[in-house]
């Protein structure tokens, strides 16, 4: 995660929304900000003017854990594990 990179449209960011960390793609269009999931099972997070959101940084790389059978496992990222 690089805090020196500007969090622009389409970049994957680590954001704290109402105190909860999330890793999502930044979408800013028409004056609206949304945090878009890569997984279709999750809904976008629409950021309203009264939401507390802080972008911690822009994701620059991802590390994949390999399980005992040599299969891809969880994705390790700042703030915890995502499956």
GROMACS .gro file of C-alpha atoms in nm, residues 12-55:
model
   44
   12UNK     CA    1  -0.791   0.000  -0.559
   13UNK     CA    2  -0.774   0.165  -0.219
   14UNK     CA    3  -0.778   0.078   0.147
   15UNK     CA    4  -1.043   0.295   0.309
   16UNK     CA    5  -1.182   0.334   0.658
   17UNK     CA    6  -1.558   0.391   0.634
   18UNK     CA    7  -1.725   0.468   0.966
   19UNK     CA    8  -1.422   0.309   1.132
   20UNK     CA    9  -1.437  -0.016   0.932
   21UNK     CA   10  -1.152  -0.103   0.693
   22UNK     CA   11  -1.230  -0.216   0.341
   23UNK     CA   12  -1.037  -0.282   0.019
   24UNK     CA   13  -1.235  -0.162  -0.284
   25UNK     CA   14  -1.199   0.005  -0.624
   26UNK     CA   15  -1.258   0.382  -0.606
   27UNK     CA   16  -1.537   0.511  -0.831
   28UNK     CA   17  -1.596   0.886  -0.851
   29UNK     CA   18  -1.853   0.992  -1.109
   30UNK     CA   19  -2.104   1.274  -1.127
   31UNK     CA   20  -2.013   1.411  -0.786
   32UNK     CA   21  -2.077   1.075  -0.619
   33UNK     CA   22  -1.814   0.855  -0.456
   34UNK     CA   23  -1.856   0.479  -0.438
   35UNK     CA   24  -1.629   0.199  -0.327
   36UNK     CA   25  -1.679  -0.088  -0.570
   37UNK     CA   26  -1.616  -0.453  -0.478
   38UNK     CA   27  -1.437  -0.687  -0.718
   39UNK     CA   28  -1.660  -0.971  -0.591
   40UNK     CA   29  -2.018  -0.959  -0.728
   41UNK     CA   30  -2.144  -1.111  -0.400
   42UNK     CA   31  -2.088  -0.774  -0.231
   43UNK     CA   32  -2.265  -0.443  -0.289
   44UNK     CA   33  -2.095  -0.111  -0.363
   45UNK     CA   34  -2.050   0.125  -0.070
   46UNK     CA   35  -2.200   0.464  -0.156
   47UNK     CA   36  -2.028   0.742   0.037
   48UNK     CA   37  -2.271   1.014   0.148
   49UNK     CA   38  -2.162   1.361   0.259
   50UNK     CA   39  -2.220   1.269   0.624
   51UNK     CA   40  -2.016   0.944   0.609
   52UNK     CA   41  -1.680   0.934   0.782
   53UNK     CA   42  -1.436   0.802   0.520
   54UNK     CA   43  -1.057   0.816   0.515
   55UNK     CA   44  -0.853   0.664   0.233
   0.00000   0.00000   0.00000
